Amino acid sequence: MLGHAWKKGVPIEVVPSAYNKILRELKSVGGHPTVRPGGAAKAGPVITDNGNFIIDCDFGEIPVNKVKELNDKIKSMVGVVETGLFVGMCEKAYIGESNGEVSILKV
């Protein structure tokens, strides 16, 4: 399950002029989006190197077999530049456990 331990949501880079529309669209597909705020010394949201905003969107726990579908749905929204979902990019994931052991998840 994606989202079981990571509770901050999926990071989504968006064009500033489209962020309000994208917030509404993410809510309509079951997400709980928030624009990532800048640090304590900065007023306003985080700005990427490309001049875009980051939206963190919590979708709750996402079954592994639904991640690609969600990623495709988000990336089809006009104004979305990229997501933090790295779909189809690896064959294994190495997970560090609290007891010091490493679990290997194979795709």
Coordinates of C-alpha atoms in Angstrom, one line a residue, residues 13 15 36 41 59 61-62 82 103:
E13 CA 4.4 20.2 -9.5
V15 CA 2.0 25.8 -13.1
R36 CA 3.3 23.4 0.1
A41 CA 11.7 33.0 6.2
F59 CA -5.1 10.2 -1.2
E61 CA -3.6 4.4 1.2
I62 CA -3.3 3.6 -2.5
E82 CA 5.1 16.2 -12.9
S103 CA 13.0 -5.9 3.1

